[in-house]
Coordinates of C-alpha atoms and ligand atoms in Angstrom, one line a residue:
M1 CA 54.4 93.9 88.8
F2 CA 53.8 91.7 86.1
K3 CA 52.5 88.1 86.2
V4 CA 54.0 85.2 84.1
L5 CA 52.4 81.9 83.6
V6 CA 55.1 79.0 82.8
T7 CA 53.1 75.9 81.0
D8 CA 55.1 72.8 79.5
G9 CA 58.1 71.8 81.0
I10 CA 60.5 74.3 81.3
S11 CA 63.9 74.6 83.1
D12 CA 64.2 76.3 86.2
T13 CA 67.7 77.4 85.9
G14 CA 66.9 79.0 82.4
L15 CA 63.9 81.0 84.4
K16 CA 66.3 82.6 87.1
S17 CA 66.3 86.1 85.8
L18 CA 62.7 86.1 86.0
F19 CA 62.6 84.3 89.5
D20 CA 65.2 86.8 90.7
H21 CA 63.6 89.9 89.3
P22 CA 61.7 92.1 92.3
N23 CA 58.9 92.8 89.3
F24 CA 57.8 89.6 88.5
I25 CA 56.0 87.0 89.5
V26 CA 56.3 83.4 88.2
E27 CA 53.7 80.9 88.3
R28 CA 54.5 77.3 86.8
Q29 CA 50.7 75.1 85.8
P30 CA 52.6 72.5 83.8
T31 CA 49.6 70.1 83.4
L32 CA 46.6 72.5 82.9
K33 CA 44.0 71.7 80.5
P34 CA 42.9 74.0 77.7
E35 CA 39.5 74.8 79.8
E36 CA 41.4 75.5 83.0
L37 CA 44.2 77.7 80.8
K38 CA 41.2 79.8 79.5
N39 CA 39.9 80.5 83.0
I40 CA 43.1 81.7 84.5
I41 CA 45.3 83.4 81.5
G42 CA 43.2 86.7 82.0
D43 CA 45.4 87.4 85.1
Y44 CA 48.7 87.0 82.9
E45 CA 51.0 89.6 81.4
A46 CA 53.1 86.9 79.8
L47 CA 52.7 83.5 79.1
I48 CA 55.9 81.1 78.6
V49 CA 55.4 77.2 76.9
R50 CA 57.0 74.9 74.8
S51 CA 55.3 72.8 72.0
Q52 CA 52.7 71.0 74.3
T53 CA 50.5 74.3 75.1
K54 CA 47.9 75.0 72.2
V55 CA 48.0 78.9 72.5
T56 CA 44.4 79.1 70.0
G57 CA 42.3 82.1 69.2
E58 CA 39.6 81.1 71.6
L59 CA 42.4 81.0 74.6
L60 CA 43.8 84.3 73.4
Q61 CA 39.9 85.9 73.9
Y62 CA 40.3 85.4 77.5
A63 CA 44.0 87.0 77.7
D64 CA 43.1 90.6 78.5
R65 CA 46.3 91.2 79.9
L66 CA 48.6 89.6 78.1
K67 CA 51.4 91.3 76.4
V68 CA 54.3 88.5 75.4
I69 CA 53.9 84.9 74.4
A70 CA 57.1 83.1 74.6
R71 CA 58.1 80.1 72.7
A72 CA 60.8 78.5 74.4
G73 CA 62.1 77.0 71.2
V74 CA 62.0 77.3 67.7
G75 CA 58.4 76.2 66.2
V76 CA 55.1 78.7 66.8
D77 CA 52.8 76.3 65.2
N78 CA 50.9 75.5 68.4
I79 CA 50.6 79.4 68.3
D80 CA 47.9 81.4 66.7
V81 CA 50.1 84.1 65.6
N82 CA 47.5 85.7 63.6
A83 CA 45.0 85.8 67.0
A84 CA 47.9 87.1 68.4
T85 CA 48.9 90.0 66.3
G86 CA 45.4 91.1 66.0
K87 CA 45.3 91.6 70.1
G88 CA 48.4 93.5 70.0
I89 CA 50.4 90.6 71.6
I90 CA 54.0 90.2 70.8
V91 CA 54.8 86.3 70.1
I92 CA 58.9 85.8 70.8
N93 CA 60.9 82.5 70.4
A94 CA 64.2 81.8 70.9
P95 CA 65.9 81.1 67.5
G96 CA 69.2 79.2 67.7
A97 CA 68.8 78.5 71.0
N98 CA 68.2 74.6 70.6
T99 CA 69.9 74.5 67.2
I100 CA 72.7 72.1 68.5
A101 CA 70.4 69.8 70.6
A102 CA 67.8 69.2 67.3
T103 CA 71.2 68.4 65.1
E104 CA 72.6 66.1 67.6
H105 CA 69.4 64.5 68.0
T106 CA 68.9 64.2 64.2
L107 CA 72.5 62.7 63.7
A108 CA 71.4 59.9 66.5
M109 CA 68.5 59.2 65.2
M110 CA 69.9 58.6 61.7
L111 CA 73.0 56.4 63.3
S112 CA 70.4 54.5 65.8
M113 CA 68.2 53.8 61.9
A114 CA 71.2 53.2 59.9
R115 CA 72.2 50.2 63.1
M116 CA 68.5 49.2 64.2
I117 CA 69.9 50.0 67.5
P118 CA 66.5 50.8 69.3
Q119 CA 65.4 47.3 67.8
A120 CA 68.3 45.5 68.9
H121 CA 68.5 47.2 72.5
K122 CA 64.5 46.0 73.0
K123 CA 65.4 42.1 72.2
T124 CA 68.6 42.3 74.0
V125 CA 67.0 43.4 77.2
A126 CA 64.5 40.9 76.6
G127 CA 67.0 37.9 77.1
E128 CA 67.5 37.5 73.2
W129 CA 71.1 37.6 72.1
D130 CA 70.5 37.8 68.2
R131 CA 73.4 38.7 66.2
N132 CA 72.0 37.9 63.0
S133 CA 69.0 40.1 62.4
F134 CA 70.4 43.7 63.0
K135 CA 73.1 44.0 59.9
G136 CA 73.1 47.8 59.4
V137 CA 74.1 50.1 56.9
E138 CA 77.2 52.6 57.0
L139 CA 76.7 56.4 56.6
Y140 CA 80.1 56.3 54.5
K141 CA 79.9 57.5 51.3
K142 CA 76.2 57.8 51.2
T143 CA 74.4 60.4 50.0
L144 CA 72.6 62.7 52.7
G145 CA 69.8 64.7 51.0
V146 CA 68.6 67.9 53.7
I147 CA 65.6 69.6 52.9
G148 CA 65.8 72.8 54.8
M149 CA 69.4 74.4 55.0
G150 CA 68.4 76.6 58.2
K151 CA 70.2 76.6 61.3
I152 CA 69.6 73.0 62.3
G153 CA 70.0 71.6 58.5
T154 CA 73.4 73.5 58.1
E155 CA 74.6 71.8 61.5
V156 CA 73.5 68.6 60.1
A157 CA 75.2 69.1 57.0
K158 CA 78.4 69.9 58.5
R159 CA 78.4 67.2 60.7
A160 CA 77.3 64.8 58.3
K161 CA 80.2 65.5 56.3
S162 CA 82.8 64.6 58.8
F163 CA 81.1 61.0 58.5
G164 CA 82.3 60.9 54.6
M165 CA 78.7 61.4 53.3
N166 CA 78.0 63.5 50.0
I167 CA 75.5 66.5 51.0
L168 CA 72.7 67.5 48.6
G169 CA 70.7 70.4 50.1
Y170 CA 67.5 72.1 49.0
D171 CA 66.2 75.3 50.6
P172 CA 64.7 78.1 48.5
Y173 CA 67.7 80.6 50.3
L174 CA 70.3 78.2 49.4
T175 CA 73.0 80.1 47.6
E176 CA 75.4 78.3 45.3
E177 CA 78.0 79.9 47.3
R178 CA 77.1 78.8 50.7
A179 CA 76.5 75.5 49.6
E180 CA 80.2 75.2 48.1
K181 CA 81.7 76.6 51.0
L182 CA 80.0 74.3 52.9
G183 CA 81.5 71.2 50.9
M184 CA 78.1 70.5 49.7
K185 CA 75.7 70.5 46.3
K186 CA 72.6 72.5 46.0
A187 CA 69.9 70.7 44.7
S188 CA 66.2 70.7 43.7
L189 CA 64.0 68.1 45.5
D190 CA 63.6 65.7 42.4
L191 CA 67.2 65.6 42.3
I192 CA 67.2 65.0 46.1
A193 CA 64.8 61.9 45.5
R194 CA 66.8 60.4 43.1
E195 CA 70.1 60.4 44.6
S196 CA 69.9 60.2 48.5
D197 CA 69.9 57.4 50.7
F198 CA 69.1 59.5 53.5
I199 CA 66.6 62.6 53.5
T200 CA 66.3 64.5 56.5
I201 CA 63.9 67.6 56.9
H202 CA 64.3 70.6 58.6
T203 CA 61.8 73.4 57.5
P204 CA 58.9 74.5 59.6
L205 CA 55.4 73.4 58.8
T206 CA 54.0 76.0 56.6
N207 CA 51.6 75.7 53.7
D208 CA 54.3 74.7 51.1
T209 CA 55.8 72.2 53.2
K210 CA 52.6 70.0 54.6
G211 CA 53.0 67.0 52.9
L212 CA 56.0 67.7 50.7
V213 CA 57.0 64.2 51.3
N214 CA 53.7 62.5 49.8
D215 CA 52.9 59.2 47.6
D216 CA 54.4 61.2 44.8
Y217 CA 57.4 62.5 46.3
L218 CA 58.1 58.9 47.7
S219 CA 57.3 57.4 44.1
K220 CA 60.5 59.4 42.9
T221 CA 63.1 58.4 45.5
K222 CA 65.5 56.1 45.2
K223 CA 64.7 52.4 46.4
G224 CA 66.2 51.6 50.3
V225 CA 66.0 55.3 50.8
R226 CA 66.0 56.1 54.8
F227 CA 64.2 59.2 56.4
V228 CA 64.9 61.5 59.4
N229 CA 62.3 64.0 60.6
C230 CA 63.2 66.0 63.4
A231 CA 61.5 69.0 62.1
R232 CA 57.6 68.8 62.4
G233 CA 55.1 66.3 61.8
G234 CA 52.6 66.5 58.8
I235 CA 55.9 67.4 56.5
I236 CA 56.0 63.6 55.4
D237 CA 52.7 62.5 55.2
E238 CA 52.5 59.5 57.9
K239 CA 50.4 57.1 55.8
A240 CA 52.3 57.3 52.6
L241 CA 55.3 56.9 54.4
V242 CA 53.9 53.8 55.7
R243 CA 52.8 52.5 52.6
A244 CA 56.0 53.1 50.9
I245 CA 57.9 50.9 54.0
Q246 CA 55.2 48.4 53.7
A247 CA 56.1 48.3 49.8
G248 CA 59.9 47.7 50.7
H249 CA 60.4 50.6 48.7
V250 CA 61.5 52.9 52.0
A251 CA 64.1 51.1 54.2
G252 CA 63.3 53.0 57.3
A253 CA 62.5 55.9 59.2
A254 CA 63.0 57.9 62.2
L255 CA 60.8 59.9 63.3
D256 CA 61.0 62.5 66.3
V257 CA 57.8 64.7 65.5
F258 CA 54.1 63.9 64.3
E259 CA 51.0 64.9 62.8
K260 CA 49.0 64.5 66.1
E261 CA 51.2 64.2 69.3
P262 CA 51.4 62.1 71.3
V263 CA 51.6 59.7 68.7
A264 CA 48.9 56.8 68.9
D265 CA 49.2 55.2 65.6
P266 CA 49.5 51.6 65.6
E267 CA 51.0 51.6 62.1
L268 CA 53.7 53.7 63.0
L269 CA 54.1 52.4 66.5
Q270 CA 54.4 48.8 65.9
N271 CA 56.3 49.1 62.3
P272 CA 59.9 47.5 63.0
N273 CA 61.5 49.6 60.3
I274 CA 60.2 53.1 62.1
I275 CA 62.1 54.1 65.1
I276 CA 60.4 56.9 67.2
T277 CA 61.3 59.5 69.9
P278 CA 58.8 61.1 71.6
H279 CA 59.8 65.0 70.3
L280 CA 63.2 65.1 72.2
G281 CA 64.7 67.3 69.5
A282 CA 65.3 70.1 71.8
S283 CA 65.4 68.0 75.1
T284 CA 69.0 68.3 76.5
V285 CA 69.8 70.4 79.6
E286 CA 71.9 72.8 77.6
A287 CA 69.3 73.7 75.2
Q288 CA 66.4 74.0 77.6
E289 CA 68.6 76.4 79.8
K290 CA 69.2 78.1 76.8
V291 CA 65.6 78.5 75.6
A292 CA 63.9 79.2 78.5
Q293 CA 67.1 81.8 79.5
E294 CA 66.7 83.8 76.1
V295 CA 62.7 84.0 76.6
S296 CA 63.1 85.1 80.2
E297 CA 65.3 87.7 79.9
E298 CA 63.6 88.9 76.5
I299 CA 60.1 89.4 78.7
I300 CA 61.8 90.9 81.0
E301 CA 63.3 93.4 78.4
I302 CA 60.0 93.5 76.6
L303 CA 58.3 94.6 79.7
E304 CA 60.2 96.6 81.6
T305 CA 62.3 98.8 79.0
Q306 CA 59.7 97.7 75.6
S307 CA 62.7 96.7 73.6
I308 CA 62.1 93.5 71.4
R309 CA 64.8 91.4 69.7
N310 CA 63.1 88.1 68.5
A311 CA 59.3 88.8 67.8
V312 CA 57.8 86.8 65.5
N313 CA 55.0 89.2 64.3
M314 CA 57.3 92.2 64.2
P315 CA 59.4 93.1 61.8
Q316 CA 63.2 92.7 62.4
M317 CA 65.6 94.9 62.6
S318 CA 69.5 94.8 63.4
G319 CA 70.9 96.7 66.2
E320 CA 72.8 99.3 63.5
T321 CA 69.8 99.8 61.5
Q322 CA 67.5 100.3 64.8
Q323 CA 69.6 103.2 65.8
K324 CA 69.6 104.8 62.4
M325 CA 65.8 104.5 61.8
Q326 CA 64.9 105.9 65.4
P327 CA 64.4 109.3 64.7
Y328 CA 62.1 108.3 61.7
L329 CA 60.3 106.0 63.9
L330 CA 59.3 108.7 66.1
L331 CA 58.7 111.0 63.4
G332 CA 56.5 108.5 61.6
E333 CA 54.0 107.9 64.1
Q334 CA 53.5 111.8 64.6
M335 CA 53.3 112.5 61.2
G336 CA 50.1 109.6 61.4
Q337 CA 48.7 111.4 64.6
L338 CA 48.8 115.0 63.0
V339 CA 47.5 113.7 59.4
V340 CA 44.6 112.1 60.8
Q341 CA 43.7 115.2 63.2
L342 CA 44.0 117.5 60.0
L343 CA 41.3 115.5 58.1
K344 CA 38.9 114.9 60.8
H345 CA 37.6 111.6 59.4
A346 CA 38.8 108.1 59.8
P347 CA 40.3 107.6 56.4
S348 CA 39.1 104.8 53.8
K349 CA 42.7 105.3 52.0
I350 CA 46.4 105.7 52.8
E351 CA 49.3 106.7 50.7
I352 CA 53.0 106.5 51.9
N353 CA 56.0 107.7 49.9
Y354 CA 59.3 107.5 50.8
Y355 CA 62.6 109.4 49.3
G356 CA 65.9 110.0 49.4
D357 CA 68.1 108.1 51.5
L358 CA 65.0 106.2 53.1
I359 CA 64.5 104.5 49.8
E360 CA 67.3 102.3 50.8
E361 CA 66.4 101.2 54.4
D362 CA 63.7 98.7 55.6
T363 CA 60.6 100.8 56.2
E364 CA 58.4 98.3 57.1
L365 CA 58.7 99.1 60.7
L366 CA 58.2 102.9 59.8
T367 CA 55.1 102.1 57.8
R368 CA 53.4 100.8 60.8
T369 CA 54.1 103.5 62.9
M370 CA 52.6 106.0 60.6
I371 CA 49.8 103.6 60.5
K372 CA 49.3 103.1 64.3
G373 CA 49.7 106.9 64.8
I374 CA 46.6 107.3 62.4
L375 CA 44.5 104.4 63.7
S376 CA 45.3 105.4 67.6
H377 CA 43.3 108.7 66.9
H378 CA 40.1 106.7 66.6
L379 CA 40.9 103.3 68.3
S380 CA 43.3 104.7 71.1
D381 CA 45.7 102.3 73.3
S382 CA 44.2 99.2 71.5
V383 CA 46.6 100.1 68.5
N384 CA 50.2 98.9 68.9
L385 CA 52.9 98.2 66.2
I386 CA 52.3 94.4 66.3
N387 CA 48.4 94.8 65.0
A388 CA 48.5 98.2 63.5
L389 CA 48.4 96.5 60.1
H390 CA 46.0 93.7 61.1
L391 CA 43.8 96.5 62.5
L392 CA 44.0 98.5 59.0
K393 CA 43.0 95.4 57.1
E394 CA 39.7 94.8 59.8
Q395 CA 39.0 98.6 59.0
G396 CA 38.9 98.0 55.7
V397 CA 41.6 100.8 54.9
S398 CA 43.8 100.5 51.9
Y399 CA 47.3 101.4 51.8
N400 CA 50.1 101.9 49.4
V401 CA 53.8 102.5 49.9
Q402 CA 56.0 103.9 47.3
K403 CA 59.9 104.4 47.4
N404 CA 61.0 107.4 44.7
A405 CA 64.2 107.5 43.4
T406 CA 64.1 111.6 43.3
N407 CA 64.6 113.4 46.8
K408 CA 62.3 116.5 46.6
G409 CA 65.0 118.5 48.0
F410 CA 66.0 116.8 51.0
A411 CA 68.4 113.8 52.0
N412 CA 65.5 112.2 53.2
Y413 CA 61.8 112.8 52.9
M414 CA 58.8 111.3 53.6
E415 CA 55.1 112.2 52.9
L416 CA 51.8 110.6 54.3
S417 CA 48.2 111.5 52.7
I418 CA 45.1 110.1 54.0
T419 CA 41.6 110.3 52.0
K420 CA 38.2 109.7 53.1
G421 CA 35.9 110.3 50.3
L422 CA 36.8 113.5 48.2
E423 CA 38.9 115.1 51.0
T424 CA 42.5 114.4 51.2
T425 CA 45.2 115.6 53.5
K426 CA 49.1 115.7 53.6
I427 CA 52.0 115.5 55.5
G428 CA 55.3 115.7 54.8
A429 CA 58.5 115.5 57.1
T430 CA 62.1 115.1 57.2
V431 CA 65.2 114.4 59.3
L432 CA 67.5 116.9 59.2
N433 CA 71.0 116.1 60.0
G434 CA 72.2 117.7 63.4
Y435 CA 68.9 119.2 63.8
G436 CA 66.3 116.6 64.2
A437 CA 62.6 115.9 63.3
R438 CA 60.9 118.3 60.7
I439 CA 57.5 118.8 59.5
V440 CA 58.0 120.5 56.1
K441 CA 54.8 120.0 54.3
I442 CA 51.1 120.4 55.4
N443 CA 49.1 119.8 52.3
E444 CA 50.1 122.3 49.8
Y445 CA 51.7 124.7 52.2
R446 CA 56.1 124.6 52.9
I447 CA 56.5 125.0 56.7
D448 CA 59.5 124.1 58.9
V449 CA 58.3 123.1 62.3
R450 CA 59.9 120.5 65.1
P451 CA 57.1 118.5 66.2
E452 CA 56.0 119.4 69.6
S453 CA 53.1 117.8 72.2
H454 CA 51.1 121.0 71.5
L455 CA 50.3 122.7 68.1
L456 CA 48.1 125.1 66.8
L457 CA 46.9 125.4 63.2
V458 CA 45.8 128.3 61.9
K459 CA 44.6 129.2 58.1
H460 CA 44.3 132.8 57.6
Q461 CA 44.0 135.9 55.0
D462 CA 47.6 136.6 54.1
V463 CA 47.0 140.2 54.9
P464 CA 49.5 142.3 57.5
G465 CA 48.6 142.1 61.1
M466 CA 47.7 138.4 61.6
I467 CA 50.9 137.4 63.5
G468 CA 50.3 140.2 65.8
K469 CA 46.9 139.4 66.6
V470 CA 47.3 135.7 67.1
G471 CA 50.2 136.1 69.2
S472 CA 48.4 138.9 71.6
L473 CA 45.3 136.7 71.9
L474 CA 47.5 133.9 73.0
G475 CA 49.3 135.8 75.7
D476 CA 45.9 137.0 77.0
Y477 CA 45.1 133.3 78.0
H478 CA 48.7 133.1 79.4
I479 CA 49.6 130.5 76.4
N480 CA 53.3 131.0 75.9
I481 CA 54.4 130.4 72.3
G482 CA 57.3 128.1 71.3
T483 CA 58.0 128.9 67.9
M484 CA 56.1 129.8 65.1
Q485 CA 56.2 129.5 61.5
V486 CA 54.4 130.8 58.3
G487 CA 53.5 129.7 54.9
R488 CA 51.5 130.6 51.8
T489 CA 51.0 129.4 48.5
A490 CA 50.6 132.9 47.0
V491 CA 51.1 136.4 48.2
G492 CA 47.7 138.2 49.6
G493 CA 46.1 134.3 49.5
E494 CA 45.1 132.1 51.9
A495 CA 48.1 131.2 54.2
I496 CA 48.8 128.7 57.4
M497 CA 50.4 129.5 60.7
M498 CA 51.8 126.8 62.7
L499 CA 52.8 127.2 66.5
T500 CA 54.3 125.0 69.0
L501 CA 52.9 125.7 72.4
D502 CA 53.9 124.9 76.1
K503 CA 50.1 124.0 76.9
Q504 CA 47.4 122.2 75.2
I505 CA 44.8 125.0 73.9
T506 CA 41.5 125.1 75.0
A507 CA 38.0 124.9 73.1
E508 CA 37.4 128.3 74.7
V509 CA 41.0 130.1 73.2
I510 CA 39.8 128.2 69.8
R511 CA 36.4 130.0 69.6
A512 CA 38.5 133.5 70.4
L513 CA 41.0 133.1 67.9
T514 CA 37.9 132.2 65.1
L515 CA 36.6 135.7 66.1
I516 CA 39.8 137.2 64.7
S517 CA 39.0 139.1 61.2
G518 CA 40.9 137.4 58.3
L519 CA 41.4 134.3 60.3
N520 CA 39.8 131.2 58.4
E521 CA 40.1 128.1 61.1
A522 CA 42.0 127.3 64.1
K523 CA 42.7 123.7 64.8
S524 CA 44.6 122.4 67.9
L525 CA 46.9 119.4 67.4
E526 CA 48.2 117.0 69.7
L527 CA 51.0 114.2 69.8
S528 CA 50.8 111.9 72.2
N529 CA 53.2 109.5 73.7
V530 CA 55.3 107.3 71.2
D531 CA 54.3 103.3 70.9
P532 CA 55.6 101.2 73.6
F533 CA 57.1 98.7 71.6
Y534 CA 59.8 100.7 69.4
P535 CA 63.0 99.2 69.2
G536 CA 65.4 101.1 71.8
R537 CA 62.3 103.3 72.6
L538 CA 64.4 104.5 75.6
E539 CA 67.1 105.8 73.8
L540 CA 65.2 107.5 71.3
E541 CA 63.2 109.6 74.1
K542 CA 66.6 110.5 75.6
V543 CA 67.7 111.6 72.1
N544 CA 64.6 113.7 72.0
K545 CA 64.9 115.2 75.6
Ligands
LIG1 N1 62.2 68.3 67.1 C1 62.5 69.3 67.7 O1 62.5 69.0 69.2 C2 62.8 70.7 67.3 C3 62.1 70.8 65.8 N2 62.7 72.0 65.6 C4 62.1 72.2 64.0 O2 62.9 72.1 63.1 C5 62.8 73.1 62.4 C6 63.5 74.1 61.8 O3 64.8 74.6 62.4 P1 65.4 76.0 62.5 O4 66.6 75.1 61.6 O5 66.0 76.4 63.7 O6 65.1 77.0 61.8 P2 65.5 78.0 60.5 O7 64.3 78.8 60.4 O8 66.7 78.0 60.7 O9 65.2 77.0 59.3 C7 64.3 76.7 58.3 C8 65.0 76.5 56.9 O10 63.5 76.0 56.4 C9 63.6 76.7 55.1 N3 62.2 76.5 54.3 C10 61.3 77.0 54.3 N4 60.3 76.5 53.5 C11 61.0 75.5 52.7 C12 60.6 74.9 51.8 N5 59.5 74.8 51.2 N6 61.4 73.9 51.3 C13 63.0 73.7 51.5 N7 63.1 74.7 52.7 C14 62.2 75.5 53.3 C15 63.9 78.1 55.5 O11 64.6 78.8 54.1 C16 65.0 78.0 56.4 O12 66.4 78.2 55.7 C17 61.6 73.9 62.5 O13 60.2 73.3 62.3 C18 61.6 73.8 64.1 O14 60.4 74.1 64.4 C19 63.5 72.6 65.8 C20 64.1 72.5 67.0 C21 63.6 71.4 67.9
LIG2 O1 62.1 74.3 69.1 C1 60.9 73.5 68.6 O2 60.5 73.8 67.6 C2 60.5 72.4 69.1 O3 60.0 71.7 68.4 C3 61.0 71.7 70.4 O4 59.9 71.5 71.0 P1 59.5 71.3 72.5 O5 60.0 72.5 73.4 O6 60.6 70.3 73.1 O7 58.3 71.0 72.9

């Protein structure tokens, strides 16, 4: 049974899949104080929030069972994603589910500001029929500057075009071609300042965007410009905005989001040229159902089948890439598990090299699987694909990943080496088309072994009779050998034997093996379960059965 805590106002209809699921208990606590939340968070596997609940690092210290934090919306700035990552907690959101709601709210705010509808409404319902104070401006033939041309910015631009506006867009990812297709112009921030009659913000709040619209930027804008912010408070410096409005340079602002919510600053609340809504951009019936439905379904998928779609703290992969990469992901973790058992110590340095077809792929997740495999030997279950890199940094282990144009004789090949002091161990592996995963190199020895749960590595003198002696001793202990491979670098020197066994070998058998004359070392190597958070892990397990 999984327990899900829902704070903030989340749509009941959207939560239906969780309510209906026999393995989930959903509890709603919409009015908790931070202290109260701290006291109960330890009971839940999943937490669903909107923008109101602050999921701080301190709160997460109490979240011992928490596996998923779901943001029923887009912005995750109310969640300490770093702290969640450190604890291996997946943070998901519902990108796109409230795009239309936020878009329409932006246009509603722009039109309301242009025609002073809230101000006129207030006066009229108070009994005054004032037809002189509210002469607005038209959007037609005006220039709209859109800062942030992502999902919402793009939809705003499309709709503003239908009002006959000229659109300028700024976004580091906006290309000339896409701008042209949308019938708008790609512009710099300065050009937007110089030419826009309206400027609307649609970026996340980041270190780059915090205070993006400040005194300096405002001083570059056209006199009479009007601002809309339905993205995040803090992107526009509120004090600077008020100064520019009071100076008569900025004609007005329509704000849905604030540096501090709820907003209490009288300079904003009582300014006749500023219209305000209480963070309502996503508040439509449709958007609220959709965000809640998307995160509910994803929570079920993550906790029941361990597959992830919209994690904020995990590299994203298309379904097609996931399918292609699945065998490598499992092999990567197994390489990590093996290499650390060979080194016997926790490493201080990790080197990963990709060759052949793999250099064309996004290998970030694959790298994480190797690191997870290495770290889990000493840190066990506390490591997963979410926190692997974070924990590595915490342990002070350096890592380096390289993609190489050569192919090392295989269509794809990956090599993982780890170092502690002067000692380095290395595993090379490939996925053979039609035959599956193979370990093809251990340190300097070439081998060809399918990774299985129980492995035995023997180092011995390259002399006749060694294979027979090892085989017969294992037989005496009723240990069945699945496969066996030998490798050597020079005839008559040291050689290795890698065996796959049907069961784990005991310390007693290892001791008996080391008594064989000519046998230098015997080592049991164990491969455990794969990470529960692989994308498509279940399919992967089917493939490997
Ligand atoms: N008021 C409300 O209730 C709502 C607010 N939002 C907020 O709206 C914002 C945009 O949401 P989406 O369009 O869904 O996100 P998105 O991720 O699709 O788009 C964000 C865009 O901002 C761009 N960007 C990032 N840094 C930038 C910079 N320094 N300068 C210019 N562009 C930059 C990105 O390249 C991206 O294209 C988010 O902050 C989100 O939290 C979203 C929904 C509702
Ligand atoms: O999705 C977003 O980023 C929003 O800002 C919406 O916030 P809310 O869910 O309405 O508290």
